[in-house]
Coordinates of C-alpha atoms in Angstrom, one line a residue:
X1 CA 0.0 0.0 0.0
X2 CA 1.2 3.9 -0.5
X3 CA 0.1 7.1 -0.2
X4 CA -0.1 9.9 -2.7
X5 CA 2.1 12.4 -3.7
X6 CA 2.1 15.7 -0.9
X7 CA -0.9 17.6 -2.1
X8 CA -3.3 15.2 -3.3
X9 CA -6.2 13.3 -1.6
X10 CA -5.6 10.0 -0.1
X11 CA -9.5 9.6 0.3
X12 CA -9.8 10.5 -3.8
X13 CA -8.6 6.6 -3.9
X14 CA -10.5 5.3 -1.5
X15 CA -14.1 5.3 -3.3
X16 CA -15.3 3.2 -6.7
X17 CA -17.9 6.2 -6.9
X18 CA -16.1 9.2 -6.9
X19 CA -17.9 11.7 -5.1
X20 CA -17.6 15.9 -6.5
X21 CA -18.4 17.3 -2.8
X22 CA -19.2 20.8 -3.1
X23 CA -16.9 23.9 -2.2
X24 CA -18.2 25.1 0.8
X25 CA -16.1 25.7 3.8
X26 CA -18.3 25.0 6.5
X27 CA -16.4 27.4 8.8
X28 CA -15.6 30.4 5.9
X29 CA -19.0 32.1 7.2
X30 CA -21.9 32.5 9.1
X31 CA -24.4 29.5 9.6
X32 CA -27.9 31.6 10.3
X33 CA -30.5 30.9 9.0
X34 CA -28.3 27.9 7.1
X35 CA -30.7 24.9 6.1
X36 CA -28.7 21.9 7.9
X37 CA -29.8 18.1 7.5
X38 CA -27.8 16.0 10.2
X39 CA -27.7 12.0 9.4
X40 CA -27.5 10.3 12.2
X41 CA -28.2 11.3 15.6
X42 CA -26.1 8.6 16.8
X43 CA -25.7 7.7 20.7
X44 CA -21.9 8.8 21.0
X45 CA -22.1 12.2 21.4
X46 CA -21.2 13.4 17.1
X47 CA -24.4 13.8 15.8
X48 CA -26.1 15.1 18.7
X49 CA -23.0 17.2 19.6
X50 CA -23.0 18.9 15.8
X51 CA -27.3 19.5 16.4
X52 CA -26.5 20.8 19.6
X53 CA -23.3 23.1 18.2
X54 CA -25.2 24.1 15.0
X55 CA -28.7 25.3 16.8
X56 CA -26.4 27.5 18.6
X57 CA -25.1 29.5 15.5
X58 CA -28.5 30.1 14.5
X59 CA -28.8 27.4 11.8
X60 CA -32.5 25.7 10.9
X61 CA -31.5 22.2 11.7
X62 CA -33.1 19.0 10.7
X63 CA -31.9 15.8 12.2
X64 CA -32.9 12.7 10.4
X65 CA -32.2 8.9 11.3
X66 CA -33.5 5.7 9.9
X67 CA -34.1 4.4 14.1
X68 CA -37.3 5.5 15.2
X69 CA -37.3 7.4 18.5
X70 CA -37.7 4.7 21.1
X71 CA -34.6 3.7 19.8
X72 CA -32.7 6.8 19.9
X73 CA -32.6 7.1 24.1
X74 CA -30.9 9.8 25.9
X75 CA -29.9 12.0 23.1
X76 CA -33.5 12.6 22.3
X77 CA -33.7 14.0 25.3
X78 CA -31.2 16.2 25.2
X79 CA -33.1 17.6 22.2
X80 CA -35.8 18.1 23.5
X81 CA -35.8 21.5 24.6
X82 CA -34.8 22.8 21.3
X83 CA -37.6 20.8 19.7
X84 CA -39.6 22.5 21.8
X85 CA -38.8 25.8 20.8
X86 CA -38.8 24.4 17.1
X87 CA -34.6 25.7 16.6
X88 CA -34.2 21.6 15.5
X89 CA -36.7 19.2 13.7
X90 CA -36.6 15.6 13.5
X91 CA -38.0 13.0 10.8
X92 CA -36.9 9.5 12.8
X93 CA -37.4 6.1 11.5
X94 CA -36.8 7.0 7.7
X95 CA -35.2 9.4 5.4
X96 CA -35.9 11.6 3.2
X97 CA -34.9 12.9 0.1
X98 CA -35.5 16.2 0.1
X99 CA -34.4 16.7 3.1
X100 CA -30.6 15.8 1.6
X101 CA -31.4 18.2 -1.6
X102 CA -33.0 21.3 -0.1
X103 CA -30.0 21.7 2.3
X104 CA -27.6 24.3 2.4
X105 CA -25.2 21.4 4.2
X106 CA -25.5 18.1 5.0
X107 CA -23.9 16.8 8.5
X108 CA -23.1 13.2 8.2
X109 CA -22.5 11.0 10.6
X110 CA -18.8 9.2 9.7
X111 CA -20.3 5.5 10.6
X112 CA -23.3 5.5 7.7
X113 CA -23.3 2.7 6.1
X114 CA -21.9 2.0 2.6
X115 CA -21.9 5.9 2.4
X116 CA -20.4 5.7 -1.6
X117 CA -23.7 4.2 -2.3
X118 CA -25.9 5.8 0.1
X119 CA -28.6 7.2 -2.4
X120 CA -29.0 10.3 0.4
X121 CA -25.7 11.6 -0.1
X122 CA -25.5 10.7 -3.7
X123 CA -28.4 12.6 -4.3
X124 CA -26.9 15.4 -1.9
X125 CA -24.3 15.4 -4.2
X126 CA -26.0 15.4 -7.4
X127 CA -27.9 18.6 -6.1
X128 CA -24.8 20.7 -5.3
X129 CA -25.4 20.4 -1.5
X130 CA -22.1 20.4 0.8
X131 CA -21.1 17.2 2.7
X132 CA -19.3 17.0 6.0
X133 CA -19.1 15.4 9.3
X134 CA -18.8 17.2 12.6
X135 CA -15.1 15.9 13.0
X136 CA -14.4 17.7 9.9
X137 CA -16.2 20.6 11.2
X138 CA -14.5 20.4 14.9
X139 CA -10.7 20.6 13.3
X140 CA -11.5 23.2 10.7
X141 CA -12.0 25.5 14.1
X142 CA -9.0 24.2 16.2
X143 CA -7.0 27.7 17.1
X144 CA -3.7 28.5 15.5
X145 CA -1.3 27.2 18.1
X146 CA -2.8 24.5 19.3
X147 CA -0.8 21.3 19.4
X148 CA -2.8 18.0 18.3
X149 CA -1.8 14.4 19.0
X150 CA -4.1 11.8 17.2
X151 CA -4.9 7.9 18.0
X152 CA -6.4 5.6 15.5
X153 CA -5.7 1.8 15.0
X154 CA -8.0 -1.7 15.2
X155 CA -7.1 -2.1 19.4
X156 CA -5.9 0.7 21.9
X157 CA -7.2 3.9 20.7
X158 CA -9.3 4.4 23.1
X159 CA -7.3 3.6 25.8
X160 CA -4.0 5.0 24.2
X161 CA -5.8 8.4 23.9
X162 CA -7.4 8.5 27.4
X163 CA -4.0 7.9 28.5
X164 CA -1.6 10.8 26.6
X165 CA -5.0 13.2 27.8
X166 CA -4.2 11.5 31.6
X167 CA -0.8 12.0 31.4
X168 CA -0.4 15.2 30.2
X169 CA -3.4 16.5 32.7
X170 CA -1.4 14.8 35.5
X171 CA 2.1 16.4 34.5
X172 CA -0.1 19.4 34.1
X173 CA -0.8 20.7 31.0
X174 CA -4.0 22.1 29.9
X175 CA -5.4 18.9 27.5
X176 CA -9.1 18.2 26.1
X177 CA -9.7 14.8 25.2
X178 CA -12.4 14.1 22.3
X179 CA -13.2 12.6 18.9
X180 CA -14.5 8.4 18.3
X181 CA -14.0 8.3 22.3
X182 CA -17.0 10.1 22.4
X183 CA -18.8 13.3 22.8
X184 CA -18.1 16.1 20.8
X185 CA -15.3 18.5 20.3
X186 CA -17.4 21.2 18.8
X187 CA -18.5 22.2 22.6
X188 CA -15.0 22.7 24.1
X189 CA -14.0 25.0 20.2
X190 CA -16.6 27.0 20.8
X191 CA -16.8 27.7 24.2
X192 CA -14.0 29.2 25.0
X193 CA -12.2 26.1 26.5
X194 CA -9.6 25.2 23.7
X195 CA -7.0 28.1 23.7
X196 CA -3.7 28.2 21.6
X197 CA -1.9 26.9 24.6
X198 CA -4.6 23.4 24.4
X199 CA -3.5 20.2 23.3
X200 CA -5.9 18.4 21.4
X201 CA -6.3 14.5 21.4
X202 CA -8.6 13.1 19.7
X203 CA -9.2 9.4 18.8
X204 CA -10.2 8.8 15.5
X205 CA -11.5 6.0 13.9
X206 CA -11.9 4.4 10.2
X207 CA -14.9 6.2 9.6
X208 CA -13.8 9.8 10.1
X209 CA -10.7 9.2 8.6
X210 CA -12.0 8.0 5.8
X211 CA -14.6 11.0 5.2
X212 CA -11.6 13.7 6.6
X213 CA -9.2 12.6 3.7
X214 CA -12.7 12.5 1.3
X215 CA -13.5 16.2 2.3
X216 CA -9.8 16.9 2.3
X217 CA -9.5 18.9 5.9
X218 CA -6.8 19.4 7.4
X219 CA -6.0 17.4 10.4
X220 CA -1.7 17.3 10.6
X221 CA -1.3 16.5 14.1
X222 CA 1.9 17.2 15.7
X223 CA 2.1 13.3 16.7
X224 CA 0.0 10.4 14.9
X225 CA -0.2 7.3 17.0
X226 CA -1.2 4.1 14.9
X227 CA -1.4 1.4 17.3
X228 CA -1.9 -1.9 15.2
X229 CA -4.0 -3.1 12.1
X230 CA -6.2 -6.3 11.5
X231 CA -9.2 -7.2 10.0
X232 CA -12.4 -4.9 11.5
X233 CA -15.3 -3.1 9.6
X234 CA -15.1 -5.3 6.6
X235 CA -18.9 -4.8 6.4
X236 CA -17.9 -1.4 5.9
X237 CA -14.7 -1.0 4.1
X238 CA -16.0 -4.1 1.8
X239 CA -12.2 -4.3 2.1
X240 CA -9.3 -4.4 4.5
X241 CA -7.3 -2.6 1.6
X242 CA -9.8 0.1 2.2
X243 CA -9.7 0.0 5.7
X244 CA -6.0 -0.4 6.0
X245 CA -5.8 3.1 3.7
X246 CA -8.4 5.0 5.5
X247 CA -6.6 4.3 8.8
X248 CA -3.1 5.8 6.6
X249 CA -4.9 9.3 5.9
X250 CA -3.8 10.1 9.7
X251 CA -0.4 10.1 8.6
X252 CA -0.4 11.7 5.5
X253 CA -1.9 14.3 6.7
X254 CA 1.0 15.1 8.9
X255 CA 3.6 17.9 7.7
X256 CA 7.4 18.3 8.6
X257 CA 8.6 18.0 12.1
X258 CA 6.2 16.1 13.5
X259 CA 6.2 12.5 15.0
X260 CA 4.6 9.2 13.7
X261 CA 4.8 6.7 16.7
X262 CA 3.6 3.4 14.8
X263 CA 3.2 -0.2 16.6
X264 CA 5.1 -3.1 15.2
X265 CA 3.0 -4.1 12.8
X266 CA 2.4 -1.0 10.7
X267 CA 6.5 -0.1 11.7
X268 CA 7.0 -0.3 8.1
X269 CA 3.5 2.3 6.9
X270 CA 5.0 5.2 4.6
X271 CA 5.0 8.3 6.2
X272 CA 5.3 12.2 4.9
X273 CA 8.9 13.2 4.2
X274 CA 10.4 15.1 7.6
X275 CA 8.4 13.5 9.7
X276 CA 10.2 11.4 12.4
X277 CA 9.3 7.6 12.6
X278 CA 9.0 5.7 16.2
X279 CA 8.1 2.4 16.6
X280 CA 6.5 0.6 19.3
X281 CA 7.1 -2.9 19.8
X282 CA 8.5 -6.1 21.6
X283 CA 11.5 -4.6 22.3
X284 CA 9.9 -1.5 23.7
X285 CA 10.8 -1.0 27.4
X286 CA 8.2 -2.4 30.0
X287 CA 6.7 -0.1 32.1
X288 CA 6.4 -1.6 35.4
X289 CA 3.5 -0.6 37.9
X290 CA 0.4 0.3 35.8
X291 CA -3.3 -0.1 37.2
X292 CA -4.5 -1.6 33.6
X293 CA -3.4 -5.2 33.1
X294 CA -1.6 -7.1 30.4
X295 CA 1.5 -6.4 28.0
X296 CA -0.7 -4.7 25.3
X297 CA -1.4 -2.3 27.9
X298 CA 2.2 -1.6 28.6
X299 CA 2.5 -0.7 24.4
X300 CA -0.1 1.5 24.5
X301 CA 1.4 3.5 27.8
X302 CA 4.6 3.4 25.8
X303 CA 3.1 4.6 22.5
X304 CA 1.4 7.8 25.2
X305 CA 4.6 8.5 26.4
X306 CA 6.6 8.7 23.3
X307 CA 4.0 11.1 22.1
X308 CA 3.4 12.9 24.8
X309 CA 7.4 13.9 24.9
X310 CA 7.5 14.5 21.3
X311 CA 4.6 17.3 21.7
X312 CA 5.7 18.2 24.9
X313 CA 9.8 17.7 25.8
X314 CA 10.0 19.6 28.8
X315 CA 7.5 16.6 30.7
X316 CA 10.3 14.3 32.1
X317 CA 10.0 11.0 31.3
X318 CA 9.6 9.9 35.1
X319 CA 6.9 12.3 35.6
X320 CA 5.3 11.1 32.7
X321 CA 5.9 7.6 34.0
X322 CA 4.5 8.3 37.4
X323 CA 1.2 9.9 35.9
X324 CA 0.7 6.7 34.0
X325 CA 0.7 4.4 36.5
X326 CA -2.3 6.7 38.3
X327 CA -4.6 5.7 35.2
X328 CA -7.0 3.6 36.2
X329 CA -8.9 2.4 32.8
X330 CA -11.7 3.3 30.2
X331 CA -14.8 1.6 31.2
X332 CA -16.4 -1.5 29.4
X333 CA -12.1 -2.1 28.6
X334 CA -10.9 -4.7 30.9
X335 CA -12.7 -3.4 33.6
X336 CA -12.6 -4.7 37.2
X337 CA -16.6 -5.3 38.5
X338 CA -17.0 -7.5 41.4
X339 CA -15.4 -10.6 43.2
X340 CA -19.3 -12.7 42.7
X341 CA -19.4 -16.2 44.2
X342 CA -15.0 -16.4 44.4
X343 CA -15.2 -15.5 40.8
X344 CA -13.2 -12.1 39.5
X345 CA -15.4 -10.6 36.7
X346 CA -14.2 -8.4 34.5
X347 CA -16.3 -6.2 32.1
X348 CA -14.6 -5.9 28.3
X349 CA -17.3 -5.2 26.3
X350 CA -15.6 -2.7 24.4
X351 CA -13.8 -5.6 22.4
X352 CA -15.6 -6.0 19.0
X353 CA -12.8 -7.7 17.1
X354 CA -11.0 -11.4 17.6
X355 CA -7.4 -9.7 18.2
X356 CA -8.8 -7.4 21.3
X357 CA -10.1 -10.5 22.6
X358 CA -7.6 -12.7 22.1
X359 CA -5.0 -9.7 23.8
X360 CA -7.8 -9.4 26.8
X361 CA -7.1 -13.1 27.2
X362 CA -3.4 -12.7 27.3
X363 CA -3.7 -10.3 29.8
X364 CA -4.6 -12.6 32.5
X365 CA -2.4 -15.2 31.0
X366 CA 0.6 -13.0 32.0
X367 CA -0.4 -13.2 35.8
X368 CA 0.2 -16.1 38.2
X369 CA -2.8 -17.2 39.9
X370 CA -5.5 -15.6 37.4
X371 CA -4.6 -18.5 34.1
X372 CA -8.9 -20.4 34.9
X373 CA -10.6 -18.1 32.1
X374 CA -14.0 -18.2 31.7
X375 CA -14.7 -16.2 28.7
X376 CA -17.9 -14.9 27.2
X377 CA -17.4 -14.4 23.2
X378 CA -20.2 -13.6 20.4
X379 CA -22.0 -10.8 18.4
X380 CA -22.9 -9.3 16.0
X381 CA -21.2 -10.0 13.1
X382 CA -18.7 -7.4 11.2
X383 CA -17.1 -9.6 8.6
X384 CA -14.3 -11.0 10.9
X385 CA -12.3 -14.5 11.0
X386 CA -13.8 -15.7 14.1
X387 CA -11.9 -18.9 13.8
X388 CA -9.1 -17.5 16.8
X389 CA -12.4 -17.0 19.4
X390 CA -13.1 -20.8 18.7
X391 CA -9.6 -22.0 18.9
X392 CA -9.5 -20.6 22.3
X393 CA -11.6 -23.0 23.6
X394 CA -9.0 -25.5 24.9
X395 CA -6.6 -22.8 26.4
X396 CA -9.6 -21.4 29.0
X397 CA -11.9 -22.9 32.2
X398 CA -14.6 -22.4 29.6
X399 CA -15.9 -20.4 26.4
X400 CA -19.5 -19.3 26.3
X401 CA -21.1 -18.3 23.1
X402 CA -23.8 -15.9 22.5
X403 CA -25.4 -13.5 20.1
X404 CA -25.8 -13.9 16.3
X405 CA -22.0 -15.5 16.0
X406 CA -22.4 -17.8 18.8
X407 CA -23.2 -20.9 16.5
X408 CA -20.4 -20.2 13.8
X409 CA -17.9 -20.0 17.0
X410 CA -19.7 -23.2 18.0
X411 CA -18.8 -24.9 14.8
X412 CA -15.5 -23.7 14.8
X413 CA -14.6 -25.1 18.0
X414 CA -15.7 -28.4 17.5
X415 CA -17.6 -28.8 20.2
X416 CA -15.7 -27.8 23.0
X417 CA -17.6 -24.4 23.7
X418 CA -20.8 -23.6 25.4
X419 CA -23.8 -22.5 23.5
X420 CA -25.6 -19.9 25.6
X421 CA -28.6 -16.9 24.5
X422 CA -27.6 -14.5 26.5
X423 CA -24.9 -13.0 28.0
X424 CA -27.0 -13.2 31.2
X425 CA -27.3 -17.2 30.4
X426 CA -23.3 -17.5 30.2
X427 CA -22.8 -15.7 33.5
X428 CA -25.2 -18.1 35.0
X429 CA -23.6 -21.0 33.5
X430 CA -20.1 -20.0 34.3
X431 CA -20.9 -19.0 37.5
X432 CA -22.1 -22.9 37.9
X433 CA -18.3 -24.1 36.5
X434 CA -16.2 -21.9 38.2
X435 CA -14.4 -22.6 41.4
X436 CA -12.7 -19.6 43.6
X437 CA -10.1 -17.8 42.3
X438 CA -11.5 -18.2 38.5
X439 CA -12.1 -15.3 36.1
X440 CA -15.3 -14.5 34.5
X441 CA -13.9 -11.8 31.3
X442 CA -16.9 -10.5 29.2
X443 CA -14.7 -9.7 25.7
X444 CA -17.3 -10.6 23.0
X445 CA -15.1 -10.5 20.3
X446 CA -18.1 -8.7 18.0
X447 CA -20.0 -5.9 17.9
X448 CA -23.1 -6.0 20.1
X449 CA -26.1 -4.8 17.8
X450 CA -28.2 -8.0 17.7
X451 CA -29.1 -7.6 21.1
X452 CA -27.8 -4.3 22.4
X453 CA -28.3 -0.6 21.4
X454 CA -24.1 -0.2 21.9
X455 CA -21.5 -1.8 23.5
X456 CA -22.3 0.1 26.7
X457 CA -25.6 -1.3 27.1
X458 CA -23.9 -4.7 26.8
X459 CA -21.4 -4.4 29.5
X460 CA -23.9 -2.7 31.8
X461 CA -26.1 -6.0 31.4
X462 CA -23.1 -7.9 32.2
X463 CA -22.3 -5.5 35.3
X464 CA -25.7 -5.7 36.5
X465 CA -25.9 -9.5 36.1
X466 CA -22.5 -10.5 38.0
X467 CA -23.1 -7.7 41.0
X468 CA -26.3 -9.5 41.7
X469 CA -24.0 -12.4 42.3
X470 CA -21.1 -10.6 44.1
X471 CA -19.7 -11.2 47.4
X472 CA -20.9 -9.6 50.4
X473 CA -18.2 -8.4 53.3

C-alpha cells in the first residue's frame, strides 16, 4: 500500500464512486439561517454534539435517522428542549430525500453505512449540496497554536488516547480529550475552552478518517499514534485494503517535524517526508506498575509517552511515568466489576474484534494465579475471521457463546464451547463451573447490535448481572 504524492487526496482513492463534494467551507461564514440536514443522531455524542453546536449559530436544523425514536434514548432527550422551541426538527425512522437536496449542508454522521452508495448523499451530491461530518467541522476550528496528538488503529485507541489526555493532565498541561472516544469537540471550540496553549487528542477511527481525507480537511497533528492493524469493519470497508488506507490518511496528513509513533505491525507504513518515525514494539521498554493489566497495555502506555514527549519535551520522562501508573482504565475495557461467588469478573465489552479479545485473554495469562478463564465471546457479526475466538476453547476454564455469532464460534470449535442466548445465560452457567479464584472476562469478540443498542448497554447487562451475584463483606 502507499500514499499519494504531498498535495493530493488519499481519500480520492478510497471510493469506486467518486464523489464531487461541493466547495463550501463550513467554517468560511456564518451559519444563520443555514438549512442543515444532520444524518444520524447517533448515541456517542457526534451527531447530537453537531445538532447541539449548529442550533447555537443560529442554523434551521433537521436531524434525520432511519431508528425510530424509542430507539434513539438519551440523546432525544437532550433535544428536546430545542424541539420545543422548534430551533431543531426531527424525521426519525426513515429518510428523506429532500431533506438531503434542499439543504444548504448536509452533516453526516462518519459510521453510515456504505456511504459511496448511500442514495441520500448521492443525491446530496448530485444537487450541489455540501457534505461533511462534525469531525471535519470540529478541526476546521481548532486555534492557530494548538498542538494536536491523534490515535487511531484496530485495538488501543481508546485507551492510548485517554492515557496521553491522563498524562499530560497529570504532569499538568491544559489537555481536552475528544473525537471516536465520544462526545463532541465542537462544545469545548466553541466555548472558550480550547486556547492556543490546548493540546488536542482526539481518537479517530476508520470512519472519520476515511470521510476527513474525502473532504480533504486538514488534520496534521503534531504526533500520529497508529497502534496496530487487522481485520475490522469489513462490512464497511467491503475491504481491508480500504480500511488499512483510511486508517493511513492520519499520517499523510502530517507535515514536517512532526512525529509518527507506529506499533510493530504497521512499523513499516510510509510516512510524509520530515516526519520522524518511532516504533513501538517487543523490544519496547516495559513499564512496570500500571493499574490496567496485560503487555498490550504496557505498548499502549509506551506509544502515550513517546507522544506525549514529542509534543511536549520539557515533561520528564519519570513524571510522565509516574502519571501513567495513576490511570486507572476506560470503562467497558478490561474493567474490574466484582469478586461474585470467588469468581473475578471483569467487564470488556468494548472488544468487538478477535485480536482485542484474544489480547484481553493474554492479559490474565501473564499473571500467576488468574490463568482459569471463563470467557464470554459472540456478536454481531462485522465480517471478521472468528476462527481465533473458537480455537481458544482449549486454552480457557470455559468459552461461552452468545449472540448472532455464537453458532459459527460453536462450529468452529468443534464442540468444546458452550452454547448460551444471552450473555445473562453465560454468566449463570459460568458461575455454575467456576471454582474460587476463577475469572469471569466478558470480551465478546463482535459488535453488540443484535441484542444491544451499543457496547455500553452490553457491559452494563453484564455488570448488573455478576453484581447480583457478588460477594458480600
Amino acid at each position: 500500500m502507499t500514499l499519494p504524492r504531498a498535495g493530493t487526496s488519499v481519500g480520492a482513492s478510497l471510493t469506486r464512486h467518486p464523489l464531487r463534494w461541493p466547495d463550501m467551507e463550513p467554517s468560511g461564514g456564518s451559519l444563520e439561517g443555514k438549512r442543515v440536514t444532520v444524518m444520524g443522531l447517533g448515541r456517542f455524542g457526534g451527531g447530537l454534539g453537531a445538532a447541539l453546536w449548529l442550533a447555537r449559530q443560529g442554523a434551521d436544523v433537521l436531524v434525520t435517522d432511519s431508528a425510530p425514536e424509542d430507539k434513539l434514548g438519551s440523546a432525544m432527550e437532550a433535544l428536546g428542549p430545542l424541539i420545543a422551541s422548534g430551533r431543531v426538527r426531527t424525521r426519525l425512522g426513515e429518510h428523506n430525500v429532500s431533506h438531503f437536496t434542499t439543504a444548504d449542508l448536509v452533516v453526516a454522521k462518519p459510521a453510515v453505512p456504505f456511504p459511496r452508495e448511500n442514495r441520500f448523499l448521492r443525491a446530496a451530491e448530485a444537487a450541489g449540496v455540501a457534505i461533511t461530518t462534525e469531525i471535519a467541522i470540529a478541526l476546521e476550528r481548532i486555534p492557530v497554536g494548538c498542538r494536536v496528538i491523534a490515535t487511531t488503529g484496530t485495538a488501543g485507541k481508546s485507551t492510548t488516547s485517554a492515557l496521553v489526555h491522563h498524562i499530560l493532565t497529570g504532569c499538568g498541561t491544559d489537555a481536552i480529550l475528544g473525537g471516536n472516544l465520544g462526545g463532541s469537540l465542537l462544545d469545548a471550540l466553541s466555548s472558550g475552552l480550547v486556547r492556543p496553549s490546548t493540546t488536542l487528542v482526539i481518537e479517530l477511527s476508520s470512519f472519520m478518517l476515511y470521510w476527513i481525507g474525502r473532504i480533504g480537511v486538514r488534520l496534521a497533528p503534531d504526533a500520529a499514534i497508529v497502534t496496530n492493524i487487522n481485520a475490522n469493519h469489513i462490512d464497511w470497508h467491503q475491504t481491508f485494503d480500504h480500511y488499512a488506507k483510511s486508517k493511513q490518511i492520519l499520517l499523510a496528513s502530517q507535515q514536517p517535524g512532526a512525529t509518527a509513533i507506529l506499533g510493530s505491525v504497521v512499523r513499516d507504513w510510509p510516512i510524509r517526508p520530515g516526519v520522524h518515525r518511532v516504533v513501538i514494539g517487543d523490544t519496547s521498554p516495559r513499564i512496570a506498575g500500571l493499574s490496567i493489566p496485560g503487555r498490550h497495555n504496557e505498548l499502549n502506555a509506551a506509544a502515550a509517552l513517546a507522544a506525549v514527549r514529542a509534543v511536549h519535551p520539557h515533561i520528564a520522562e519519570s513524571q510522565a511515568i509516574d502519571a501513567a501508573r495513576t490511570f486507572k482504565g476506560l470503562p467497558h475495557r478490561l474493567e474490574f466489576v466484582t469478586t461474585a461467588r470467588g469468581v473475578r469478573c471483569y467487564n470488556d465489552s468494548k472488544s468487538t474484534t478477535p485480536d482485542a479479545t484474544l489480547l484481553a485473554v493474554e492479559a490474565f495469562a501473564e499473571n500467576p494465579g488468574r490463568s482459569r478463564v471463563h470467557l464470554i465471546v459472540g456478536g454481531a457479526d462485522k465480517g471478521s475471521d472468528l476462527s481465533p475466538l473458537a480455537r481458544l476453547a482449549p486454552t480457557l476454564a470455559g468459552l461461552y457463546t452468545v449472540g448472532a455469532t455464537g453458532p459459527a464460534i460453536d462450529r468452529a470449535s468443534e464442540g468444546r464451547s458452550i452454547p448460551c442466548a444471552t450473555i445473562d445465560d453465560a454468566a449463570a452457567k459460568a458461575f455454575e463451573r467456576a471454582s474460587p479464584g476463577d475469572i469471569l472476562l466478558l470480551s465478546p469478540g463482535c459488535a453488540s447490535w443484535d441484542q444491544f443498542t451499543n457496547y455500553e448497554a452490553r457491559g452494563r447487562r453484564f455488570i448488573e448481572h455478576v453484581r447480583s451475584h457478588e460477594d458480600t463483606r
